[in-house]
Amino acid sequence: MRDVHVPDGFINAPVSAAAGVVAAAAVAVSLRGARKELDERIAPLAGLVAAFVFAVQMLNFPVAAGTSGHLLGGALAAILVGPWTGVLCIAVVLLMQGVLFADGGLTALGVNITVMGVVTVVTAHLLFRGLQAVLPRTRGGVTAAAFVAALVSVPASAAAFTLVYAVGGTTDVPIGKVLTAMLGVHVLIGIGEAVITALTVGAVLAVRPDLVHGARGLAAPLKLRVDGELVDAAPAPAPAPSPDGGSPKKVWIGGVVAALVLAGVVSFYASASPDGLEKVAADQGIDAKADAYEHATADSPLADYGVRGIDSARLSGGLAGVIGVGLTLAAGTGVFWAARRRRAQGDTGARV
Amino acid sequence: MGAGHAHKLYRRGDSPVHGLPPHTKLVAVLGFVLVVVTTPREAVWAFAGYAALLAAVAALARVPVGFLLRRLAIEVPFVAFALLMPFVVPGEQTTVLGVAVSVPGLWGAWNILAKGTLGVAASVLLAATTELRGLILGLQRLGLPSLLVQIASFMIRYGDVVTDEMRRMSIARRSRGFEARGVRHWGVLAKSAGALFIRSYERGERVHLAMVSRGYTGTMPLLDERPADRAQWAAALALPLAALPICLLALLG
């Protein structure tokens, strides 16, 4: 089963161009991030990791009765070499596949990089980080986090593709059907990806834990054998604070601003026309039935993605987007804050 | 890069198409594909015109038709998707060979097949007439960040090395009687993948040190500069410029 690269003519020109801008921005940001992480070693190291991803996609994992799958590698790259280098490697692999092997259309390159590179790597990385905050800091914990990160990253990429297709698809296949079909297949692929990713990360952890970006800080304290007894070695000089750990606040603020701007501005333009799913629903008369049931939260102030008491449909839609992002952020931050507090308490308990 | 680094799609030759500077060809292919994608799908004759243009380029580059057609197999997964469309897209129904299919679905399938195939064919022609190193340098001339160009060239340079390493590991497994038959054997394969990652990463570290010891500071010198003159640009852009009037006619018609 080969992973499917979007060809030319599948997504319309404006959306392809927009995806191209997103992909270019993501690659530019990743170049900066990776340069901080790997300094001038970046070209040979990222190049060799890209070659590894390229090769490992050809490693067949037999399932049964002649079918076999292979790694997509987004989650694996995110965990092994970090999100910045991961995005770069996948983007370069896709670029080379497009230019050298005619695999994936040139005008669809932005869509391919955004959907298969950026979404997969970023989803896997965020989930992996989030789970690491909750799970025990052991090899088992890292492997479990890798499993879940890979498991979710594949359907997330399929959902992102469906979203792109809903906005810019050249054919009006009902979005509901596309989503069901894509998710159904990709949940299965995701399970395979998760098993292989977790096993591979486990294999690297067993031999060279220092090479696993996601498991930094997992190394056991150095011991010296003196006269047949193990003695704690003198602590190594503290490593310089890692650049991406140095400014989590900056990254966080940047992300929040981007999300708010996107939610506000994009829904300002988008909310005026019904989305694909709503359109299909309206076309097929599902809407009428839905009216009879009425959504349970129809009375909430954000019902139907608009803010009550604001007349302009666009302004109200934009505002609803901003409020929605705010609420999601608040809920997410709350969960992580609670998880971190619990872990901090667990740590002090263990020390006593 | 010397001999032995040519990729699978490249066909050595000295046709006029081979001789064009790579970046002009990249621009030409991108322009051509953009024109194809913007053509309305109802203008069936326009796509025949585009196919004729590509056939002319293929003849000029002496790329055999069979070679071109074989490489089109890469889009098979999307052909399957396209073939499903007439059955899942709602809308006006019609009968083809006694089977009920939807008209918008047929148009959608045609749209994807025609544009996708023309795009792949154009890319195959580009790859068949341009060497690897030339393609990467062409991307650099077109403004791809030099760091990205370096990463890409390392990937290409060591892609075969890493793939061969993987094949040797596979031979080693098989010579010891291992044969992967099902999910139970994934552990062994994943250990191989892990070992492959470690070997690739360590090779990257060694390559970096070897380069530093030879004076590498983070940038690569550009040795084979091949600027394009006006005639070469004109020759390369003939393809998209010939396709443009077809597209305009189709848009107006």
XYZ file of C-alpha atoms in Angstrom:
605
model
C 0.000 0.000 0.000
C 1.652 3.228 -1.128
C 0.843 6.474 0.542
C -1.196 8.572 -1.792
C 0.233 11.838 -3.073
C -2.333 14.330 -4.319
C -1.960 14.844 -8.102
C -2.532 18.004 -10.166
C -6.115 19.070 -10.759
C -7.504 17.493 -7.604
C -7.625 20.657 -5.508
C -8.492 23.970 -7.157
C -5.886 26.660 -7.836
C -6.612 29.185 -5.005
C -6.606 26.512 -2.301
C -3.476 24.892 -3.778
C -1.791 28.290 -3.687
C -2.923 28.921 -0.097
C -1.608 25.499 0.938
C 1.632 26.371 -0.827
C 1.945 29.534 1.276
C 1.248 27.542 4.465
C 3.819 24.917 3.477
C 6.447 27.548 2.611
C 5.869 29.347 5.916
C 6.083 26.077 7.858
C 9.317 25.131 6.099
C 10.784 28.594 6.735
C 9.928 28.409 10.452
C 11.302 24.861 10.613
C 14.546 25.961 8.964
C 15.034 28.524 11.724
C 14.116 26.053 14.441
C 16.291 23.278 13.050
C 19.243 25.614 12.635
C 19.043 26.390 16.342
C 18.817 22.696 17.144
C 21.572 21.380 14.875
C 23.562 24.552 13.983
C 25.815 23.937 10.998
C 25.409 20.165 11.264
C 21.880 20.601 9.923
C 22.552 19.920 6.233
C 24.287 16.540 6.550
C 22.167 15.348 9.489
C 18.759 16.410 8.151
C 19.815 15.155 4.718
C 20.720 11.720 6.054
C 17.528 11.545 8.132
C 15.545 12.454 4.997
C 17.359 9.666 3.164
C 16.413 7.348 6.040
C 12.721 8.349 5.804
C 12.879 7.857 2.038
C 14.392 4.378 2.454
C 12.235 3.240 5.358
C 9.101 4.033 3.351
C 10.180 1.179 1.105
C 10.477 -1.317 3.974
C 7.475 -3.613 3.646
C 5.617 -4.742 6.724
C 3.507 -7.766 5.695
C 0.010 -7.785 7.205
C -1.687 -10.907 5.914
C -2.600 -12.665 2.682
C -0.182 -10.815 0.474
C -1.066 -7.300 1.659
C 1.564 -5.190 3.305
C 1.964 -1.691 4.646
C 4.860 0.646 5.216
C 5.774 3.537 7.447
C 4.711 7.041 6.490
C 7.355 8.290 8.899
C 5.943 11.658 10.001
C 5.430 10.709 13.636
C 8.674 8.720 13.712
C 10.651 11.699 12.416
C 8.978 14.048 14.912
C 9.947 11.815 17.838
C 13.429 10.795 16.681
C 14.775 14.142 15.472
C 12.295 16.711 16.791
C 9.496 18.628 15.079
C 11.615 21.209 13.215
C 13.972 18.756 11.582
C 11.046 16.355 11.154
C 9.019 18.832 9.083
C 12.105 19.650 6.993
C 12.884 15.995 6.294
C 9.336 15.095 5.260
C 9.045 18.254 3.140
C 12.314 17.492 1.338
C 11.260 13.874 0.763
C 7.941 15.036 -0.727
C 9.663 17.705 -2.843
C 12.110 15.191 -4.257
C 9.372 12.636 -4.876
C 7.401 15.292 -6.748
C 10.290 16.547 -8.876
C 12.258 13.331 -9.441
C 9.631 10.625 -9.455
C 6.573 12.579 -10.651
C 4.926 11.336 -7.460
C 2.361 13.982 -6.549
C 1.566 16.974 -8.731
C 3.816 20.046 -8.792
C 0.869 22.375 -8.169
C -0.293 20.072 -5.352
C 3.109 20.143 -3.632
C 1.866 22.679 -1.074
C -1.147 20.518 -0.247
C 1.018 17.419 0.057
C 3.602 19.080 2.308
C 0.941 20.701 4.486
C -1.226 17.601 4.870
C 1.364 14.830 5.009
C 4.295 16.742 6.457
C 3.216 19.618 8.655
C -0.065 18.245 10.039
C 1.352 14.775 10.736
C 4.562 15.976 12.369
C 2.964 18.770 14.403
C 0.077 16.584 15.627
C 2.461 13.797 16.586
C 4.830 16.191 18.325
C 2.152 18.022 20.348
C 0.489 14.765 21.422
C 3.836 13.226 22.268
C 4.824 16.242 24.385
C 1.427 16.316 26.089
C 1.559 12.616 26.933
C 5.107 12.909 28.171
C 3.899 15.448 30.715
C 1.461 12.868 32.087
C 3.173 9.503 31.549
C 6.089 8.282 33.684
C 9.477 9.328 32.354
C 10.662 5.853 31.466
C 11.387 4.003 28.242
C 7.945 2.440 28.454
C 6.372 5.874 28.817
C 8.203 7.208 25.752
C 7.210 4.164 23.701
C 3.559 4.467 24.769
C 3.537 8.175 23.934
C 5.084 7.373 20.531
C 2.348 4.803 19.924
C -0.502 7.226 20.612
C 1.173 10.090 18.738
C 1.557 7.971 15.599
C -1.918 6.476 16.009
C -3.592 9.900 15.961
C -1.268 11.610 13.482
C -2.406 9.516 10.497
C -6.196 10.090 10.807
C -5.414 13.736 11.659
C -3.631 14.029 8.328
C -6.608 12.355 6.604
C -8.971 14.814 8.303
C -6.765 17.712 7.183
C -6.905 16.407 3.632
C -10.703 16.207 3.857
C -10.769 19.797 5.078
C -8.633 20.951 2.140
C -10.859 18.926 -0.146
C -14.011 20.441 1.359
C -12.709 23.960 0.723
C -11.033 23.437 -2.640
C -12.024 20.062 -4.065
C -12.730 20.188 -7.795
C -15.501 17.608 -7.531
C -18.476 17.726 -5.238
C -18.307 14.307 -3.621
C -20.322 14.682 -0.418
C -17.816 15.702 2.237
C -19.432 13.383 4.752
C -18.685 10.394 2.524
C -15.114 11.551 1.890
C -14.522 12.021 5.611
C -15.983 8.627 6.523
C -14.002 6.843 3.831
C -10.751 8.685 4.599
C -11.021 8.259 8.354
C -12.086 4.612 8.088
C -9.055 3.673 6.000
C -6.632 5.902 7.870
C -7.603 4.686 11.322
C -6.505 1.223 10.142
C -3.310 2.609 8.596
C -2.785 4.603 11.808
C -2.846 1.427 13.903
C -0.135 -0.108 11.723
C 1.852 3.135 11.792
C 1.529 3.290 15.591
C 2.764 -0.273 16.120
C 5.736 0.159 13.785
C 6.620 3.618 15.150
C 6.495 2.459 18.770
C 8.571 -0.653 17.996
C 11.133 1.391 16.048
C 11.411 4.088 18.718
C 11.785 1.312 21.293
C 14.555 -0.280 19.228
C 16.488 3.002 18.991
C 15.899 3.725 22.701
C 17.427 0.381 23.611
C 20.657 1.080 21.731
C 21.164 4.845 21.469
C 18.680 6.609 23.773
C 20.699 9.807 23.333
C 19.677 9.946 19.663
C 15.944 10.050 20.433
C 14.978 13.724 20.511
C 11.751 12.965 22.374
C 13.593 11.106 25.142
C 16.143 13.729 26.078
C 16.633 13.842 29.812
C 15.846 10.158 30.079
C 19.485 9.072 30.407
C 20.413 7.364 33.665
C 22.955 9.167 35.856
C 26.516 8.246 35.030
C 28.101 5.679 37.399
C 31.766 4.817 37.804
C 33.003 1.453 38.965
C 35.627 2.139 41.646
C 37.164 -0.879 43.387
C 34.281 -3.048 42.270
C 31.605 -0.684 43.580
C 29.359 1.666 41.635
C 29.911 5.294 42.576
C 28.036 8.319 41.312
C 30.204 10.181 38.843
C 30.760 13.883 39.292
C 27.840 15.644 37.636
C 28.592 16.748 34.118
C 28.527 20.482 33.501
C 24.933 21.504 32.971
C 24.130 21.607 29.249
C 23.208 24.954 27.782
C 19.451 25.444 27.935
C 17.928 24.045 24.785
C 16.838 26.788 22.427
C 13.278 25.579 21.996
C 12.889 25.111 25.727
C 14.262 28.601 26.291
C 11.275 30.484 24.985
C 8.173 28.337 25.360
C 6.300 31.508 26.224
C 7.205 33.096 22.897
C 6.099 30.021 20.974
C 2.912 29.847 22.996
C 2.052 33.506 22.454
C 2.854 33.213 18.750
C 0.582 30.205 18.431
C -2.273 31.888 20.272
C -2.018 35.024 18.130
C -1.907 32.949 14.931
C -4.914 30.880 16.002
C -6.927 33.956 16.970
C -6.072 35.789 13.749
C -6.905 32.733 11.655
C -10.135 32.072 13.510
C -11.191 35.696 13.330
C -10.106 36.656 9.840
C -10.805 33.363 8.127
C -14.259 32.911 9.552
C -14.921 36.566 8.739
C -14.601 35.579 5.080
C -15.752 32.003 5.279
C -18.867 32.237 7.380
C -20.882 34.040 4.719
C -21.229 30.874 2.641
C -22.309 27.534 4.087
C -19.577 24.909 4.343
C -19.548 21.718 2.277
C -21.186 19.566 4.885
C -23.936 22.090 5.497
C -24.395 22.421 1.760
C -24.714 18.663 1.335
C -27.116 18.583 4.243
C -29.196 21.329 2.719
C -29.134 19.683 -0.698
C -30.206 16.343 0.618
C -32.833 17.609 3.010
C -30.986 16.436 6.116
C -31.328 19.975 7.416
C -35.093 19.693 7.703
C -34.758 16.657 9.917
C -32.065 18.306 11.980
C -34.360 21.261 12.603
C -36.906 18.948 14.176
C -34.332 17.642 16.647
C -32.642 20.977 17.278
C -29.135 20.801 18.497
C -28.846 20.631 22.247
C -26.686 23.735 22.373
C -28.739 25.680 19.859
C -29.548 28.174 22.558
C -25.945 28.792 23.502
C -24.629 32.234 22.608
C -22.304 30.667 19.998
C -24.967 28.581 18.253
C -24.337 28.108 14.532
C -20.974 29.873 14.895
C -22.298 33.365 15.294
C -22.515 35.726 18.238
C -25.987 36.878 19.230
C -26.753 40.529 19.332
C -24.282 41.204 16.527
C -26.050 41.792 13.271
C -23.306 41.491 10.678
C -23.105 37.795 9.842
C -19.411 38.037 8.975
C -18.377 40.032 12.011
C -20.352 37.735 14.241
C -18.830 34.638 12.632
C -15.334 36.027 13.069
C -16.008 36.847 16.688
C -17.370 33.363 17.294
C -14.159 31.944 15.860
C -12.038 34.034 18.222
C -14.156 33.094 21.240
C -14.087 29.420 20.224
C -10.298 29.381 20.009
C -10.106 31.159 23.353
C -12.356 28.614 25.051
C -10.481 25.672 23.518
C -7.176 27.142 24.669
C -8.491 27.765 28.167
C -9.792 24.197 28.434
C -6.564 22.720 27.051
C -4.367 24.835 29.294
C -6.483 23.804 32.277
C -6.043 20.111 31.519
C -2.271 20.426 31.111
C -1.940 22.602 34.171
C -3.808 20.008 36.224
C -1.679 17.198 34.754
C 1.545 19.052 35.516
C 0.450 19.808 39.078
C -0.319 16.150 39.629
C 3.070 15.135 38.305
C 4.830 17.721 40.434
C 3.069 16.355 43.501
C 3.986 12.808 42.455
C 7.635 13.836 42.158
C 7.807 15.331 45.640
C 6.070 12.248 46.987
C 8.661 9.996 45.425
C 11.538 12.001 46.821
C 10.446 11.759 50.442
C 27.866 14.219 -9.097
C 29.576 11.668 -11.255
C 28.265 8.630 -13.008
C 26.175 6.119 -11.125
C 24.075 8.781 -9.469
C 21.547 9.072 -12.253
C 18.046 8.391 -10.982
C 15.676 5.816 -12.352
C 13.667 8.217 -14.491
C 16.639 9.886 -16.179
C 17.373 8.932 -19.766
C 20.775 9.984 -21.003
C 20.592 11.864 -24.259
C 21.693 14.991 -26.104
C 18.394 16.249 -27.452
C 17.541 19.970 -27.435
C 15.340 19.320 -24.381
C 18.225 17.703 -22.490
C 20.403 20.687 -23.270
C 18.161 23.353 -21.739
C 19.215 24.749 -18.342
C 17.271 22.911 -15.617
C 15.679 25.976 -14.038
C 14.095 27.051 -17.328
C 12.601 23.566 -17.661
C 11.264 23.688 -14.082
C 9.544 27.022 -14.789
C 8.172 25.675 -18.052
C 6.685 22.562 -16.454
C 5.185 24.534 -13.572
C 3.679 27.056 -16.013
C 2.290 24.294 -18.192
C 0.694 22.478 -15.248
C -0.828 25.749 -13.980
C -2.376 26.356 -17.394
C -3.736 22.797 -17.479
C -5.210 23.062 -13.981
C -7.034 26.328 -14.752
C -8.647 24.953 -17.924
C -12.378 24.258 -17.439
C -13.034 20.531 -17.559
C -15.843 20.846 -20.116
C -13.337 21.829 -22.820
C -12.391 18.269 -23.735
C -10.640 19.336 -26.936
C -8.251 21.551 -24.945
C -6.855 18.558 -23.075
C -6.286 16.782 -26.370
C -4.294 19.850 -27.433
C -2.183 19.718 -24.241
C -1.531 16.014 -24.781
C -0.411 16.753 -28.334
C 1.990 19.432 -27.035
C 3.498 16.974 -24.538
C 3.780 14.338 -27.253
C 5.700 16.848 -29.370
C 8.088 17.540 -26.475
C 8.524 13.805 -25.896
C 9.343 13.292 -29.568
C 11.817 16.175 -29.485
C 13.461 14.716 -26.363
C 13.398 11.219 -27.889
C 11.617 9.779 -24.874
C 9.809 6.578 -25.970
C 6.042 6.538 -25.531
C 6.138 3.206 -23.691
C 8.514 4.625 -21.072
C 6.197 7.589 -20.531
C 3.101 5.403 -20.223
C 4.756 3.011 -17.762
C 5.592 5.884 -15.415
C 1.985 7.071 -15.467
C 1.191 4.022 -13.300
C 2.206 6.185 -10.322
C -1.253 7.766 -10.241
C -3.126 4.452 -10.009
C -4.477 5.106 -6.472
C -6.145 8.269 -7.678
C -7.504 6.518 -10.738
C -9.298 4.202 -8.325
C -10.689 7.237 -6.512
C -11.747 8.801 -9.814
C -13.482 5.604 -10.923
C -15.552 5.632 -7.731
C -16.787 9.167 -8.353
C -19.550 8.431 -10.876
C -21.135 6.190 -8.264
C -20.901 8.332 -5.131
C -21.473 11.872 -6.406
C -25.127 12.859 -6.173
C -26.805 14.564 -9.100
C -28.369 13.947 -12.466
C -28.208 10.267 -13.432
C -27.420 8.701 -16.761
C -26.705 5.194 -17.998
C -23.377 4.064 -19.391
C -23.250 0.470 -20.646
C -26.359 -0.300 -18.646
C -24.983 1.050 -15.333
C -26.528 4.084 -13.667
C -23.904 6.766 -12.993
C -24.112 10.433 -12.098
C -23.214 13.113 -14.635
C -21.306 15.425 -12.223
C -19.430 12.339 -11.019
C -18.345 11.512 -14.556
C -17.157 15.086 -15.070
C -15.271 14.939 -11.773
C -13.585 11.668 -12.722
C -12.648 13.072 -16.131
C -11.299 16.239 -14.524
C -8.976 14.340 -12.184
C -7.854 11.803 -14.760
C -7.129 14.366 -17.474
C -5.361 16.968 -15.325
C -3.561 14.437 -13.130
C -2.298 12.479 -16.122
C -1.075 15.587 -17.950
C 0.673 16.763 -14.762
C 2.420 13.434 -14.230
C 3.387 13.235 -17.912
C 4.940 16.723 -17.790
C 6.853 15.842 -14.596
C 8.073 12.558 -16.099
C 9.367 14.418 -19.157
C 11.196 16.876 -16.893
C 12.766 14.090 -14.836
C 13.632 12.040 -17.921
C 15.600 14.876 -19.509
C 17.273 16.436 -16.456
C 20.002 15.056 -14.230
C 19.517 14.953 -10.456
C 22.193 17.475 -9.639
C 20.843 19.769 -12.346
C 17.329 19.617 -10.918
C 18.551 20.537 -7.460
C 20.716 23.374 -8.766
C 17.748 24.522 -10.840
C 15.611 24.679 -7.697
C 18.382 26.738 -6.069
C 18.502 29.163 -8.981
C 14.738 29.570 -8.631
C 15.181 30.764 -5.049
C 14.800 27.633 -2.931
C 16.721 28.419 0.298
C 20.277 27.118 -0.006
C 19.949 25.183 3.258
C 16.976 23.285 1.842
C 18.964 22.673 -1.345
C 21.818 21.245 0.734
C 19.468 18.959 2.664
C 17.914 17.784 -0.587
C 21.283 17.106 -2.176
C 22.451 15.153 0.868
C 19.253 13.157 0.732
C 19.798 12.369 -2.949
C 23.510 11.685 -2.511
C 23.010 9.248 0.357
C 19.571 7.938 -0.598
C 21.092 5.059 -2.548
C 23.632 4.387 0.212
C 20.923 4.137 2.885
C 18.642 2.094 0.640
C 21.497 -0.302 -0.119
C 22.229 -0.571 3.589
C 18.594 -1.531 4.126
C 18.858 -4.135 1.387
C 21.984 -5.625 2.927
C 20.163 -5.897 6.254
C 17.327 -7.668 4.486
C 19.794 -10.107 2.856
C 21.388 -10.716 6.247
C 17.992 -11.495 7.788
C 17.035 -13.853 5.006
C 20.385 -15.627 4.963
C 19.721 -16.491 8.608
C 16.393 -18.048 7.730
C 14.109 -15.139 8.649
C 11.127 -14.458 6.486
C 8.578 -11.814 7.439
C 5.147 -13.314 6.946
C 2.808 -11.360 9.178
C 2.307 -8.967 12.039
C 4.186 -11.315 14.398
C 7.421 -10.458 12.605
C 7.062 -6.695 12.819
C 9.318 -6.556 15.869
C 12.303 -7.805 13.876
C 11.583 -5.424 10.984
C 11.158 -2.480 13.346
C 14.511 -3.309 14.978
C 16.030 -3.175 11.507
C 14.375 0.193 10.908
C 15.761 1.436 14.236
C 19.240 0.176 13.363
C 18.922 1.854 9.962
C 18.076 5.164 11.647
C 21.077 4.903 13.970
C 23.398 4.051 11.078
C 22.014 6.928 8.972
C 22.321 9.439 11.802
C 25.852 8.330 12.695
C 26.796 8.484 9.029
C 25.495 12.052 9.015
C 27.741 12.881 11.970
C 30.775 11.331 10.257
C 30.003 13.110 6.988
C 29.738 16.407 8.834
C 33.079 15.914 10.593
C 34.737 14.919 7.329
C 33.362 18.062 5.704
C 34.416 20.303 8.578
C 37.929 18.921 8.364
C 37.935 19.968 4.708
C 36.865 23.506 5.477
C 33.039 23.336 5.441
C 31.474 26.341 7.153
C 27.805 25.758 6.457
C 27.556 26.785 2.823
C 28.399 24.894 -0.328
C 30.362 26.523 -3.143
C 28.415 26.744 -6.380
C 30.708 25.225 -9.023
C 28.702 24.657 -12.159
C 26.870 27.895 -12.728
C 24.707 27.618 -15.837
C 22.922 30.886 -16.521
C 20.298 30.755 -19.254
C 20.356 33.098 -22.219
C 17.285 34.521 -23.878
C 17.060 31.860 -26.599
C 17.072 29.085 -24.005
C 14.339 30.757 -21.979
C 12.281 31.182 -25.149
C 12.759 27.527 -26.076
C 11.752 26.314 -22.624
C 8.784 28.632 -22.284
C 7.473 27.624 -25.713
C 5.554 24.801 -24.001
C 3.484 26.881 -21.552
C 3.141 29.714 -24.098
C 1.717 27.280 -26.643
C -0.662 25.918 -24.028
C -1.875 29.346 -22.911
C -3.967 30.230 -25.996
C -5.702 26.840 -25.759
C -6.616 27.614 -22.164
C -7.820 31.133 -23.037
C -9.970 29.799 -25.864
C -11.438 27.197 -23.537
C -12.169 29.821 -20.895
C -13.909 32.074 -23.425
C -15.708 29.283 -25.275
